[in-house]
Coordinates of C-alpha atoms and ligand atoms in Angstrom, one line a residue:
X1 CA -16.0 23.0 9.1
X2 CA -15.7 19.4 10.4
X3 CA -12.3 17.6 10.4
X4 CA -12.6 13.9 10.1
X5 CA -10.8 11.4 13.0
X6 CA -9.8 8.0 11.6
X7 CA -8.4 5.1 13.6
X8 CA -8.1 1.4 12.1
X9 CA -8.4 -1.8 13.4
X10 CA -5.7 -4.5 10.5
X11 CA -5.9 -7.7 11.1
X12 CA -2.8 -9.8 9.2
X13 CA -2.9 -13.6 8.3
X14 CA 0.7 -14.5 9.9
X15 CA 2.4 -16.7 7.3
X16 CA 3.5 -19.9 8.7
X17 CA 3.5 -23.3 8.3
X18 CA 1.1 -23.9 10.6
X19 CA -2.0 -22.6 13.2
X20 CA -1.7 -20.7 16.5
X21 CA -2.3 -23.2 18.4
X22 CA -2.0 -26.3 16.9
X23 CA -0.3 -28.3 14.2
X24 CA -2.7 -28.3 11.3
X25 CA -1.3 -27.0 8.1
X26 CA -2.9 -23.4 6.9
X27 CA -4.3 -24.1 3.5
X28 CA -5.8 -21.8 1.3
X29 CA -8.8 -22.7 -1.1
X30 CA -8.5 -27.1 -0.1
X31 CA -11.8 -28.5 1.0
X32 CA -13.8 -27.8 3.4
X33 CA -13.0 -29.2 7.0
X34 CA -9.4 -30.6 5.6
X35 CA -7.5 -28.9 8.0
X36 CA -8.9 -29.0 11.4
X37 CA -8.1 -31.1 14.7
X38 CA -9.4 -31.4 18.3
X39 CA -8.0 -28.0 19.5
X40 CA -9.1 -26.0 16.8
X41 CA -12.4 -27.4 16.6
X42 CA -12.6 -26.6 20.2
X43 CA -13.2 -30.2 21.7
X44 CA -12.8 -30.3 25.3
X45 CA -9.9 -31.8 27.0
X46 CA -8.2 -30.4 24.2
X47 CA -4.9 -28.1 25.1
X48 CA -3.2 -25.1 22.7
X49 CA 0.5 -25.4 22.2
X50 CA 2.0 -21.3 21.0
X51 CA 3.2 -21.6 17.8
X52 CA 6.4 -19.9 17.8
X53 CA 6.9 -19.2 14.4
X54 CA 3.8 -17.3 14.7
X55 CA 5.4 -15.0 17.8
X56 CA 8.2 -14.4 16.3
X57 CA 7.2 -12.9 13.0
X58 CA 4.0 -10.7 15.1
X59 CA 7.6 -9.7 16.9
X60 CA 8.8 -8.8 14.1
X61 CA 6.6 -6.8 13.0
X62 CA 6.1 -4.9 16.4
X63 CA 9.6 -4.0 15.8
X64 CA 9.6 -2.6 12.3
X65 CA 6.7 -0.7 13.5
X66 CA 9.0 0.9 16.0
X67 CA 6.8 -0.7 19.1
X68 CA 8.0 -1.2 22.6
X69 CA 7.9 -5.0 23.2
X70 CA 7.0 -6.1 26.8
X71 CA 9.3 -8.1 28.9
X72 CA 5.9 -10.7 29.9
X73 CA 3.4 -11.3 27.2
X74 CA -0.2 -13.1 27.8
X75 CA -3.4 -14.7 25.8
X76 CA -6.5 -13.6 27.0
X77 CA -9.9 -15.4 26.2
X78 CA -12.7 -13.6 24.6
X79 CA -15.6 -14.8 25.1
X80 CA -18.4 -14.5 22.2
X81 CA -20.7 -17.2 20.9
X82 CA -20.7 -17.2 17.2
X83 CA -21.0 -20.4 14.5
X84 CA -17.7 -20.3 13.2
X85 CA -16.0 -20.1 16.5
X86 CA -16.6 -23.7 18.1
X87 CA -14.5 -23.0 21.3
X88 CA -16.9 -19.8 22.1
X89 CA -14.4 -17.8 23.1
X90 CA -11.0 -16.6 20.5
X91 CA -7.8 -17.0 22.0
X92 CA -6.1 -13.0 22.4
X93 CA -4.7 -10.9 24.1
X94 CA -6.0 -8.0 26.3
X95 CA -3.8 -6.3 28.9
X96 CA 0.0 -7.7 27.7
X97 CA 0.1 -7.3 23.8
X98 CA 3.3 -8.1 22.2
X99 CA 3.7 -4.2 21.3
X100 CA 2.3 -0.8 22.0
X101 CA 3.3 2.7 21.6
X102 CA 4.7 2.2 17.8
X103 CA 4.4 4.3 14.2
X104 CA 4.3 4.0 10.6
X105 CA 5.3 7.4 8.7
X106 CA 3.3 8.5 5.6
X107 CA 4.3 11.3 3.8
X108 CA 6.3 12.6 6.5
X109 CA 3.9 12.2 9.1
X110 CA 3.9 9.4 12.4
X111 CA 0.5 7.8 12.6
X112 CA 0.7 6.2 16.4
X113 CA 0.5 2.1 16.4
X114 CA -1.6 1.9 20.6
X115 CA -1.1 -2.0 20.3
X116 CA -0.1 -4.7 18.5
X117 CA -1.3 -8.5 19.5
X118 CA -1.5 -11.8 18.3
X119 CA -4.9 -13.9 18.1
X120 CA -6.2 -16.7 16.3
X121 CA -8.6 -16.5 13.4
X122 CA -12.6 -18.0 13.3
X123 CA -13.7 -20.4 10.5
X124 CA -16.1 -19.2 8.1
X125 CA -19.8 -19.5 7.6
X126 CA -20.9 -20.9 3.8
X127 CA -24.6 -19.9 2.6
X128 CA -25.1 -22.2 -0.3
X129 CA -27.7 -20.9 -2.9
X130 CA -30.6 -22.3 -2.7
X131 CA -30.5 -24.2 0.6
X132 CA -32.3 -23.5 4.0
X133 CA -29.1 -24.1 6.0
X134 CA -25.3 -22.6 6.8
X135 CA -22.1 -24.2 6.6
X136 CA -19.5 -23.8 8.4
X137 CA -15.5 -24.4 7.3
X138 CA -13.4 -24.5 9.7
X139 CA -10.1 -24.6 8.0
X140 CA -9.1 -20.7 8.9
X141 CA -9.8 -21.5 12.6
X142 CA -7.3 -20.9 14.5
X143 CA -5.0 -19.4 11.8
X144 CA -2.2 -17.2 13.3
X145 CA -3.4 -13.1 13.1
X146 CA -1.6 -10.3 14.4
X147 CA -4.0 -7.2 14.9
X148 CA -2.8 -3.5 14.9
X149 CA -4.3 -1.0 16.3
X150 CA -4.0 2.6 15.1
X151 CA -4.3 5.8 17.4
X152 CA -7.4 8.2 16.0
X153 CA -4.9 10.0 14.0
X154 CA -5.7 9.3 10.4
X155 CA -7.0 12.6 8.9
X156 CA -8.8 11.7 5.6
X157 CA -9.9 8.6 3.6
X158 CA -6.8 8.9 1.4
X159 CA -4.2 8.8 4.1
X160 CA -6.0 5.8 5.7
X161 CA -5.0 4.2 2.1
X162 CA -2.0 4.8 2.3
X163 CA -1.1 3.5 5.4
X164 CA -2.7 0.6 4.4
X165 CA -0.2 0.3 1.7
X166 CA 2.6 1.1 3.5
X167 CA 1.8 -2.0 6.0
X168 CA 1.3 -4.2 3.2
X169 CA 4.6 -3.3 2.1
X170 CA 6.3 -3.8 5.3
X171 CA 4.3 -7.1 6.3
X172 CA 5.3 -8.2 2.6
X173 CA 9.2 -7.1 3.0
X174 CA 9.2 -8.9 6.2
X175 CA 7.9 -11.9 5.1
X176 CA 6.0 -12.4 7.9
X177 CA 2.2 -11.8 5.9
X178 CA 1.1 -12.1 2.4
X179 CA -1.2 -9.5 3.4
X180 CA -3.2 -9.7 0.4
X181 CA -7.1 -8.5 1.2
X182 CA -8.2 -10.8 -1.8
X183 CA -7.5 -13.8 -0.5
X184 CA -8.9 -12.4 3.4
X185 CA -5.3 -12.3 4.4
X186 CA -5.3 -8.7 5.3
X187 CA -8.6 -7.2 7.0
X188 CA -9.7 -3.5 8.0
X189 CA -12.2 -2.3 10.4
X190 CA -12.4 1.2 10.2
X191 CA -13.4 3.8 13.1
X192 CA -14.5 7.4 12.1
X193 CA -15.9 10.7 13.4
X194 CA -16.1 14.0 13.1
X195 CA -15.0 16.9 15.2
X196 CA -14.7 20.8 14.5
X197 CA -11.1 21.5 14.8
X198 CA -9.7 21.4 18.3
X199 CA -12.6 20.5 19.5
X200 CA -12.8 17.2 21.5
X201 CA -13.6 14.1 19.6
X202 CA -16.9 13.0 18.3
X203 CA -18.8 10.1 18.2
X204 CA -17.5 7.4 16.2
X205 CA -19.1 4.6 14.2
X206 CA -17.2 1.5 13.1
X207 CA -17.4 0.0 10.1
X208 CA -16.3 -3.6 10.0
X209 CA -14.7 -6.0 7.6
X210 CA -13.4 -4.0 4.5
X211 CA -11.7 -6.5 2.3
X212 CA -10.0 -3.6 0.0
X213 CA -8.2 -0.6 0.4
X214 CA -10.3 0.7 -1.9
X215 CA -13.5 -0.1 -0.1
X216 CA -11.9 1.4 3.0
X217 CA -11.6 4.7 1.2
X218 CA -15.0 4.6 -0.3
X219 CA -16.9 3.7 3.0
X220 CA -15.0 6.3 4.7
X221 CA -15.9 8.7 2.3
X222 CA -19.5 7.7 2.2
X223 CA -19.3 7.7 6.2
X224 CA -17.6 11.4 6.7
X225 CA -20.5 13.0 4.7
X226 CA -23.3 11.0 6.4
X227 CA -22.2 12.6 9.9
X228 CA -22.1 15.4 8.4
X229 CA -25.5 15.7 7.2
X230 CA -26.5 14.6 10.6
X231 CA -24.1 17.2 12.5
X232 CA -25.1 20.2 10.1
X233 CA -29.1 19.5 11.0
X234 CA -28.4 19.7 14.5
X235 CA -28.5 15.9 15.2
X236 CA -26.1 13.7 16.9
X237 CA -24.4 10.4 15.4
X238 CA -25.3 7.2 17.3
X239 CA -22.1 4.7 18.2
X240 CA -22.4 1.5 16.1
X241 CA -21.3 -0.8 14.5
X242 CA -22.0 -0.8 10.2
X243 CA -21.0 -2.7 7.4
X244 CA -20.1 -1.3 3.7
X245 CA -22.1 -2.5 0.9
X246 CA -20.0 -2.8 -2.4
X247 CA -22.7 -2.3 -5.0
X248 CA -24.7 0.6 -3.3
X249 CA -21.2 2.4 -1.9
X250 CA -23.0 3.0 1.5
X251 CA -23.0 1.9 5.2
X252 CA -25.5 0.4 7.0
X253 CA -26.0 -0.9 10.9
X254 CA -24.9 -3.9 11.6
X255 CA -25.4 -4.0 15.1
X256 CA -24.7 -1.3 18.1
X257 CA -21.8 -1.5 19.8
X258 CA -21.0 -4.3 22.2
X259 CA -18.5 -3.1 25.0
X260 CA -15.3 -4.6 26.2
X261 CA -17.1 -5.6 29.2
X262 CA -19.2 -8.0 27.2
X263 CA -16.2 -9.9 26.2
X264 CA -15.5 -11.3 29.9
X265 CA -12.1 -11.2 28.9
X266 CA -9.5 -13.5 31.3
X267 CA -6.2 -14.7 31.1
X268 CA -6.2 -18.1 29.2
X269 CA -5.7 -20.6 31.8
X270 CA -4.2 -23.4 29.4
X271 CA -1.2 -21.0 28.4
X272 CA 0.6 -19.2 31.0
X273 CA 2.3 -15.9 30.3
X274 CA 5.7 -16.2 28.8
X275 CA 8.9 -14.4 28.5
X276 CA 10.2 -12.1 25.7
X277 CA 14.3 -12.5 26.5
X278 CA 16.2 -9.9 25.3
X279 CA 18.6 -11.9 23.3
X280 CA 15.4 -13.2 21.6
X281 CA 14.6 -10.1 20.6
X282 CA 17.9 -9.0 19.6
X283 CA 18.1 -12.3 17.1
X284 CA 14.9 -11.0 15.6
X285 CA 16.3 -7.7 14.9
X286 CA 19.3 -9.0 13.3
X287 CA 16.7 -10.9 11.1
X288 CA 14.9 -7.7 9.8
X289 CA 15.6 -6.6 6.4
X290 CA 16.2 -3.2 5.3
X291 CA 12.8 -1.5 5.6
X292 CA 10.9 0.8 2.8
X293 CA 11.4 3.8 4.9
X294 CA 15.1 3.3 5.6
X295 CA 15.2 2.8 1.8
X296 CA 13.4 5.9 1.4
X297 CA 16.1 7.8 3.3
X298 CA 18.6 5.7 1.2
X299 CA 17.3 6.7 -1.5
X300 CA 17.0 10.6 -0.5
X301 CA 21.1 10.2 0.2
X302 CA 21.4 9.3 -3.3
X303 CA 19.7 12.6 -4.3
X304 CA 16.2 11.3 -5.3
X305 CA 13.7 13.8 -4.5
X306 CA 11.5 12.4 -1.0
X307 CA 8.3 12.0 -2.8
X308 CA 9.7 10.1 -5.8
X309 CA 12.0 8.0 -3.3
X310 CA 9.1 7.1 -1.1
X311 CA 7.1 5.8 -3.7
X312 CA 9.6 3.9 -4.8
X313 CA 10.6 2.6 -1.9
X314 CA 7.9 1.1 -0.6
X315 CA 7.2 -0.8 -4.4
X316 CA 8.7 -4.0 -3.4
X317 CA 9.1 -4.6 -7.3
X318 CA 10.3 -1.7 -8.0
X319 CA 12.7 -1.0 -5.6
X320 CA 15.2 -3.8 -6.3
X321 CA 15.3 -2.9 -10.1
X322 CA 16.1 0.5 -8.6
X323 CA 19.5 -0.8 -6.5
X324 CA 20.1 -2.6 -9.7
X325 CA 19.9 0.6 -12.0
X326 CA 21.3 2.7 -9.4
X327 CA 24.7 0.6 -9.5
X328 CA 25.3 1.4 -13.2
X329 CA 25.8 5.1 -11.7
X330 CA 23.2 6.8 -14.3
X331 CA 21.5 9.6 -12.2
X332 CA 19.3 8.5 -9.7
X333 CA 16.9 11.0 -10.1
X334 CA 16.7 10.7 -14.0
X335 CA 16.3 6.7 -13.7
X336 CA 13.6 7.1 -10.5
X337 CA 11.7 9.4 -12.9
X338 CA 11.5 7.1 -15.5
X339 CA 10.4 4.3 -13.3
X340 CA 7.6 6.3 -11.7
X341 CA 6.0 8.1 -14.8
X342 CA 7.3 6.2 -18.6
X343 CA 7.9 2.6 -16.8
X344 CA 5.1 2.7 -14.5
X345 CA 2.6 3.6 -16.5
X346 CA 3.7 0.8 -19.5
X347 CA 3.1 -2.0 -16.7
X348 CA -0.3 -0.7 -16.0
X349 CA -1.2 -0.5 -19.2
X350 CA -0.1 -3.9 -19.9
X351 CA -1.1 -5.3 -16.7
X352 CA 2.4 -6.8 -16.4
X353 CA 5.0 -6.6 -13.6
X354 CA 8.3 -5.5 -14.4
X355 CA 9.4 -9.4 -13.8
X356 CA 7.6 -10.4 -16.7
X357 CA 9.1 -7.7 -19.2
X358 CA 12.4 -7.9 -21.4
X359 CA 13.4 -4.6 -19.7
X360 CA 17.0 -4.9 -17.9
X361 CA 18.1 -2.5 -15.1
X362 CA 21.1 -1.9 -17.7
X363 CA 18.8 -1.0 -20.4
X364 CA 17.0 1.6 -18.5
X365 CA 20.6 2.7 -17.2
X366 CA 22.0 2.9 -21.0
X367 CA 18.5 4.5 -21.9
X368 CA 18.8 7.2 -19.4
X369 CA 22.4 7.6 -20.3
X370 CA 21.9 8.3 -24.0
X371 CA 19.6 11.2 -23.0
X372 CA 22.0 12.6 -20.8
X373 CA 24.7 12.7 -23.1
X374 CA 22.9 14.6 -25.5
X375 CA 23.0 11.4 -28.0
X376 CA 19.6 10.9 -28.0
X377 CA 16.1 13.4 -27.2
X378 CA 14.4 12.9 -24.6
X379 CA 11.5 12.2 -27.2
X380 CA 13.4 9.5 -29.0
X381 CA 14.0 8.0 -25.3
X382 CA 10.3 7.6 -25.1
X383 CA 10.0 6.4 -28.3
X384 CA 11.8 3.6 -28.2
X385 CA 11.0 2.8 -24.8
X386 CA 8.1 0.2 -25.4
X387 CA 10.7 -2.0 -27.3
X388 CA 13.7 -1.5 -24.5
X389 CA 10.7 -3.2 -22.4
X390 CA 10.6 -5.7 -24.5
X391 CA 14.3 -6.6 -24.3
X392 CA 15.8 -4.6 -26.9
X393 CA 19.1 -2.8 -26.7
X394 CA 18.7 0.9 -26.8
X395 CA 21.9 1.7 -28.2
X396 CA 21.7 -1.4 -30.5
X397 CA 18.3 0.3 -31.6
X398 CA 19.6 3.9 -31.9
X399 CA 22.2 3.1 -34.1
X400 CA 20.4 0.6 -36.8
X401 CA 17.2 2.9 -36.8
X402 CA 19.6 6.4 -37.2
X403 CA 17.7 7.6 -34.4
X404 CA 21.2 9.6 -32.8
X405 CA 20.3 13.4 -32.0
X406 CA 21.1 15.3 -34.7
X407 CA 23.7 17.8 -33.8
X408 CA 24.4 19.5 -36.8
X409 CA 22.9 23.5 -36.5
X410 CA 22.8 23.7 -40.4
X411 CA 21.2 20.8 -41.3
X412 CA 18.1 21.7 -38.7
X413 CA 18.1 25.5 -39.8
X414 CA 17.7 24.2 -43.6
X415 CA 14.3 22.3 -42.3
X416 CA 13.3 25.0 -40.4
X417 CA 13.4 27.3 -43.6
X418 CA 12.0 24.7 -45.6
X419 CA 9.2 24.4 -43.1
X420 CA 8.8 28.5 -42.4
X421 CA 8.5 28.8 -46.5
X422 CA 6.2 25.8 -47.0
X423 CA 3.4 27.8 -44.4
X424 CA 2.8 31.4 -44.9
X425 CA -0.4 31.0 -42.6
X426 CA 0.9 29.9 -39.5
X427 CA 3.8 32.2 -39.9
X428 CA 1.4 35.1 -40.4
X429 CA -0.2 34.1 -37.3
X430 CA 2.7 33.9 -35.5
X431 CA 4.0 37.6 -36.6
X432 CA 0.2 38.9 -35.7
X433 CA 1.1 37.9 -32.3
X434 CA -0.2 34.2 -31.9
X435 CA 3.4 33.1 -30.4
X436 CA 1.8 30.0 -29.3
X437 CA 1.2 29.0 -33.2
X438 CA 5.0 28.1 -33.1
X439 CA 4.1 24.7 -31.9
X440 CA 2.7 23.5 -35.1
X441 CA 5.9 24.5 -36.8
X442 CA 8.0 22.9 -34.3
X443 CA 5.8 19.7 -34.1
X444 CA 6.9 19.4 -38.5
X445 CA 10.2 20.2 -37.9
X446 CA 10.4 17.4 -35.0
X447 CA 8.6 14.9 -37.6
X448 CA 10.7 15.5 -40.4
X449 CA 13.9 14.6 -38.2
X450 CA 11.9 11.5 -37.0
X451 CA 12.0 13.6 -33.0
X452 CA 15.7 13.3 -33.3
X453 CA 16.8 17.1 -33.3
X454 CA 16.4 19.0 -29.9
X455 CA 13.3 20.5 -29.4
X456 CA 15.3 23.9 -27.4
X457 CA 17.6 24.0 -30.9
X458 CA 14.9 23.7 -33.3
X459 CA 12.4 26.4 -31.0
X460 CA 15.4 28.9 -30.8
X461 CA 15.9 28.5 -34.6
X462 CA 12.3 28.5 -35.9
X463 CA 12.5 32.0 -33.4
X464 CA 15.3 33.3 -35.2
X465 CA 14.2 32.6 -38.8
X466 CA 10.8 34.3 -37.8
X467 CA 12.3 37.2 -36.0
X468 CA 10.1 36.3 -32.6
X469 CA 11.0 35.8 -29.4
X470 CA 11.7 32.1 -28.5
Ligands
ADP10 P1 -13.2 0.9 21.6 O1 -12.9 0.7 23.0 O2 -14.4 1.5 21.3 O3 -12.9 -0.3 20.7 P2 -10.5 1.9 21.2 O4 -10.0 2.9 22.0 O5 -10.1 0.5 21.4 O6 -12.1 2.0 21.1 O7 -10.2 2.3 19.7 C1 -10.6 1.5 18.6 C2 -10.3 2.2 17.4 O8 -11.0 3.4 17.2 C3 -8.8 2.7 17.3 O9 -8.3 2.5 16.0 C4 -8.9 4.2 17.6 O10 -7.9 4.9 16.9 C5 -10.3 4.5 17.0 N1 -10.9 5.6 17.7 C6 -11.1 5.8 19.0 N2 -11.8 7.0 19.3 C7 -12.1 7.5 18.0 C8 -12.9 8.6 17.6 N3 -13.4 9.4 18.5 N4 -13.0 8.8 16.3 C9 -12.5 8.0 15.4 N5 -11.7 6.9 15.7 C10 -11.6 6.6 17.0
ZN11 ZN1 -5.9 -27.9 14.4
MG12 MG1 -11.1 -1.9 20.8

């Protein structure tokens, strides 16, 4: 009876050579305080210099997500004292983001993008074991983060996953993020309530700093029943800010809300607004590549069902094995099938990605090809597949390993006969009325040909030798 209302807050390490503001290189994983100068550890007189790199791929990004871009764009300071942030205040942006008003589709549906912006990133705070003091590193401050902001139109946990790996896959087909969470380079806050339907919104809670998308999904979970308990007793949910606890799976207060005001935001007086040219922009389009959900509709042209071309589309390994196969002119729907269920599930089982198998887009082609000329069951197909993934040649394989369909009606009736006389139970059960005891006969039949005569054949024969319906 209540509908949950999800909005997120992604923050996205920019990927570029260097900072925001400032020339230091942006290192993963080096040494503490390697990477740091005056202006991004804040010392005064110091001045920041817009990294442009860093504008144009947050541009970029605006643009794939379909958002207006202003003519003007600003930096903003906000003002909070914390540690890792020697300056006191982050350099953002408040009233003139680089984007607003965009989308990202998922499953069909346009979740609203209110703002895009660019901002730099803090350092971090160390607690070594075992020591009364903190550390800080200031190596990630001032790395170069574009922050989106969704509207409140996320409607469960799931969806909020998957939009989260939709933008991974766009910021990744970009080029402008690694947006990996594992390494902190893509970041969630998460903003819930819950509502009765068409009722007016609720009041929200955040939940701050989710470094997985599965975290995301679990705190939301844990989050959207916890109101509810509260709602159903007749209490009311209190605005704050929590933080998800891996281990226990729940939420807890972190702190209640601070409000904008709190912030002092004001224009940054060392960098004055600048201009977004329209042949700027227009160079940046020209530099976008072909998105997952243009390939999507690609893909739907090419007569791939939408869900199987979506998924597809927006696996960035995947999808170029795809064009590959899809060139060979097997059917597109037969080869997506085989990459989504047989294909997929080998790599996760293996923990491989297709780049480190033997498997050629060819191969699959030629694999997908046997089948649909009737040389080969489908059965056989997956048979063989774990060694096609492995490099071999299917047809190579059929034809040393006799594993072509057999096509010849008499030679299957004689096994069926064979097989009907060898078991006088099962075909008693079968004439009693168990039809479905017609499997195990089948499943001997298919053995003794190795799975190389067609299941339909064999079922319509072992029917007719019984004198049962198929
Ligand atoms: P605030 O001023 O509190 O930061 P914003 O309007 O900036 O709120 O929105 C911050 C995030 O919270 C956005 O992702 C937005 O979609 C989401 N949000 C806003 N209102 C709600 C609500 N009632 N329930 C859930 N999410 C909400
Ligand atoms: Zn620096
Ligand atoms: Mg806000």
């Amino acid at each position: 009876m209540y509908e949950p209302v999800i909005g997120l807050e992604v923050h996205l390490h920019l990927k570029t050579k260097t900072k925001m503001f400032c020339s230091c290189t942006l290192a993963y994983g080096d040494p503490p305080n390697t990477h740091v100068c005056p202006v991004c550890l804040g010392l005064p007189g110091s001045l920041p210099v817009v990294n442009r790199e860093a504008v144009e791929k947050g541009l970029m990004l605006a643009l794939a997500l379909h958002a207006e871009v202003p003519a003007f764009t600003q930096f903003h300071r906000k003002n909070y004292f914390y540690p890792d942030l020697p300056k006191n205040y982050q350099i953002s942006q408040y009233d003139r983001p680089i984007g607003s008003g965009g989308y990202l589709e998922v499953g069909g549906r346009r979740i609203g993008i209110k703002r895009i912006h660019l901002e730099e990133d803090a350092g971090k705070s160390l607690h070594p074991e075992g020591v009364g003091h903190t550390l800080v590193d200031l190596n990630r401050a001032g790395a170069p983060l574009v922050e989106l902001v969704t509207e409140p139109e996320i409607q469960s946990p799931e969806e909020a996953r998957e939009f989260l790996v939709r933008l991974q896959a766009i910021a990744r087909a970009l080029g402008v993020s690694d947006a990996s969470p594992e390494e902190g380079k893509m970041r969630a806050d998460v903003n819930v309530s819950l509502r009765r339907p068409g009722e007016p919104f609720g009041t929200k809670v955040e939940i701050k700093n989710l470094n997985s998308f599965k975290s995301v999904q679990r705190a939301l979970e844990y989050e959207i029943r916890r109101q509810e308990k509260i709602l159903r007793s007749g209490g009311r949910v209190e605005q704050a800010t929590l933080a998800f606890d891996e281990a226990s799976g729940k939420t807890f207060v972190m702190r209640t809300k601070e409000t904008e005001s709190d912030y002092r935001y004001f224009p940054e007086p060392d960098l004055p607004p600048f201009r977004i040219g329209k042949e700027w922009l227009s160079a940046l389009k020209d530099r976008l590549p072909e998105l997952p959900a243009e390939r999507a509709k690609r893909y739907q042209r090419a007569g791939v069902r939408p869900y199987d071309a979506e998924i597809l589309a927006y696996d960035l390994e995947l999808a170029p094995f795809f064009d590959e196969a899809l060139k060979t002119g097997a059917d597109p729907q037969k080869l997506a099938n085989w990459l989504n269920a047989d294909v997929k599930g080998y790599l996760a089982q293996n923990e491989v990605s297709i780049a480190d198998t033997g498997l050629t887009p060819t191969n699959l082609a030629r694999l997908v090809q046997l089948v649909e000329a009737g040389t080969i069951t489908g059965r056989v197909a997956k048979e063989i597949l774990p060694e096609v993934m492995k490099g071999a040649d299917p047809e190579a394989l059929v034809e040393e390993r006799g594993l072509k369909a057999v096509t010849d009606e008499g030679a299957i009736r004689a096994l069926v006969e064979k097989v009907v006389a060898e078991n006088p139970k099962v075909v008693e059960q079968i004439r009693a009325g168990k039809t479905k005891a017609i499997n195990a006969l089948l499943g001997q039949v298919m053995k003794a040909t190795r799975g190389t005569a067609p299941p339909d054949l064999v079922r319509r024969l072992l029917a007719e030798a019984l004198g049962v319906e198929a």
